[in-house]
Amino acid sequence: MSSPTPARNRTAAGLLTDIRTIIALLFTVYGAVLAVLGAAPSAEDLEKSGGLNINLWSGLGMLVFAAAFAGWAWLSPVAPAAPDGEEPGAAE
Amino acid sequence: MHVLAQDQLRLDAAGVDYALLALYFVFVLGVGFMARRSVSDSLDFFLSGRSLPAWVTGIAFVAANLGAIEIIGMSANGAKYGMPTMHYFWIGAVPAMLFLALVMMPFYYGSKVRSVPEFMLLRFGRPAHLVNGISFAVAQILIAGVNLFLLASIVNVLLGWPLWVSLLVAAAIVLTYTALGGLSAAIYNEVLQFFVIVAALLPLTYVGLHKVGGWDGLVEKVSASPGGAEQLSAWPGKELTGFGDSFLSVLGIVFGLGFVLAFGYWTTNFVEVQRAMASKSMSAAQRTPIIGAFPKLIIPFIVVVPGMIAGVSVSEMVALKAGENPGVDYNDAMLLLMRDLLPNGILGVALAGLLASFMAGMAANLSAFNTVFTYDIWQAYVAKGRPDRYYLKMGPWVTAGATIGAVGTAFIASGYSNLMDYLQQLFSFFNAPLFATFILGMFWKRMTPTAGWVGLVLGTASAVAVFLLSEAGVIALSGQGASFVGAGAAFVVDIAVSVAVSLVTRPKPDEQLVGLVHSLTPKESLKASSAGEDSGWYRRPWLLAGIVLAITVVMNIVFG
């Protein structure tokens, strides 16, 4: 999001305390579960949503969204804690 | 909400839905623990160390408002009134958000205050500060009770747990993460919640539109429904305002909803302003409400539109609109639509989204209460001059006390048949006079410290008087009508009293008001920097605000 800063924090700990990574993680699991459910929909489920395989489409949508957020977090990582006590958990 | 027919609304949730819901709660608590690592002094806990980026605070800004009342109330309005409900988002929020960003934020952020009451302290001195601090703290506990009650009643209906068990479990979860990580935990969770809410409502809207035959199908069905084609255009919204005349109706929406109510709510409500104060620079603080305004423009399409779809496709809603009594009310529109349309799997995500939204509101109340209670009441008047550690350690205890208070006020809220009436009443008591005092104090340097607190007290008193008169039947007005009149009275009385008192008391010397009053503050210090992390045209507050305004106008033309 911001202009690249020289100091980068692309470590596991740095990424895990970034809200973008956490969002990506949650939606990866949600997306995967829904996509698997949507891969073999029951007739009853399809009937409910008017023939639309909503689990599959939402699942795939969530996976794409998760990938985008993970990519954003990876490409512009949070700057490490500044000496003046800048919060390390803050995303850029 | 208490007349819900239980088994009609019980969703057909399966194991996978509960698993997805449980996973969400694991994440919510995880974010609490993560935020805890970054808390080292009280400013970290109460104001996130003023270090958050604008996109985070911007999303939190809108998510803090995307609570139970918004989701349930606005989908209900959608089912009942249709497109005029859009005014609550477009006219009733966006202009006030932009005003907060461009005009008021420079004073809030620029004066480095830690809360809205603290601004009162600098501008008007201690009496006004104490009055505002106490009234805000009381209001937050009352409103947190409303949010908690709604949360618990949904858990009660969906999962069948008794109301008091739902109440305590919900309170415990919100308490855990706010006590752990303070404002950062609340804000990060609001961001997470926002995306989960969208992930829940977007597929619902999509399936709903698919089922009624796309947008054209919806238009056709709504036109044929009892509300008729009038429900398809936002203006003049006669049904919504209750005015028979189109011109008066438009006037009512623009001035009543758009000016007094919306500006009072968005510009002085510390729950909202706090999110902007937590950002890392003046430019980011100004961008917070503007970034929040973009989703605010779009949210009605996934809240109001599903309500409209429910109104023409869910059998109980159709019966209700036709004037029958199917045992449900408009508040159930969203839940019934989920019941009808969503298969297991996405249903779990929808449940998570609903509960997420309900927790967001309460967490926002708690974190704002924490800051005001600790800084503006405890540190200022009770235990002065202790080391920072002392106030930091208080945080979790204050949160726990507030949660217990909210459980108590949740039972008060449960006694109201229409919660919107109750909330509007609270807003008329607390927000309307505060807005009057603020706007006068920011632009009129002659306004004196005495006028500051006398105006507030008498403004609130007149709103309470209107409430009592209407309760006693002296003024014949329906629930919300009385609170609109109360808000108007509070605003007018506050301004009149403040002007009168100012003319006979002594103002503060000019040099003490630099940075607090518009005419005494150098233009440069009100301007946000545009260098470094604040550079780039897409980070200019005025330009962004212009884009938002243009979109708002276009939306009003297209859906007018």
Tab-separated table of C-alpha atoms in Angstrom, chain A residues 22-64:
chain	number	residue	atom	x	y	z
A	22	ILE	CA	-5.074	-13.623	9.444
A	23	ILE	CA	-7.943	-12.642	7.153
A	24	ALA	CA	-6.360	-14.634	4.325
A	25	LEU	CA	-5.988	-17.674	6.611
A	26	LEU	CA	-9.618	-17.633	7.745
A	27	PHE	CA	-10.918	-17.284	4.206
A	28	THR	CA	-8.613	-20.007	2.896
A	29	VAL	CA	-10.207	-22.467	5.319
A	30	TYR	CA	-13.738	-21.178	4.660
A	31	GLY	CA	-13.170	-21.201	0.904
A	32	ALA	CA	-11.697	-24.722	0.909
A	33	VAL	CA	-14.523	-26.175	3.016
A	34	LEU	CA	-17.200	-24.562	0.865
A	35	ALA	CA	-15.526	-25.556	-2.397
A	36	VAL	CA	-15.312	-29.186	-1.228
A	37	LEU	CA	-18.988	-29.128	-0.200
A	38	GLY	CA	-19.843	-27.524	-3.522
A	39	ALA	CA	-17.915	-30.139	-5.515
A	40	ALA	CA	-20.636	-32.692	-4.774
A	41	PRO	CA	-23.831	-30.765	-4.035
A	42	SER	CA	-26.956	-32.623	-2.977
A	43	ALA	CA	-30.089	-32.169	-5.041
A	44	GLU	CA	-31.783	-30.678	-2.002
A	45	ASP	CA	-29.100	-28.011	-1.597
A	46	LEU	CA	-29.309	-27.072	-5.261
A	47	GLU	CA	-33.058	-26.830	-5.080
A	48	LYS	CA	-32.824	-24.491	-2.102
A	49	SER	CA	-30.705	-21.950	-3.919
A	50	GLY	CA	-32.607	-22.129	-7.174
A	51	GLY	CA	-30.170	-24.405	-9.009
A	52	LEU	CA	-27.196	-22.235	-8.215
A	53	ASN	CA	-24.233	-24.069	-6.682
A	54	ILE	CA	-23.666	-21.311	-4.147
A	55	ASN	CA	-21.265	-23.270	-1.944
A	56	LEU	CA	-18.904	-23.853	-4.855
A	57	TRP	CA	-19.008	-20.288	-6.158
A	58	SER	CA	-18.692	-18.659	-2.728
A	59	GLY	CA	-15.882	-21.067	-1.865
A	60	LEU	CA	-13.938	-20.219	-5.012
A	61	GLY	CA	-14.603	-16.516	-4.479
A	62	MET	CA	-13.261	-16.719	-0.940
A	63	LEU	CA	-10.127	-18.540	-2.108
A	64	VAL	CA	-9.431	-15.808	-4.654
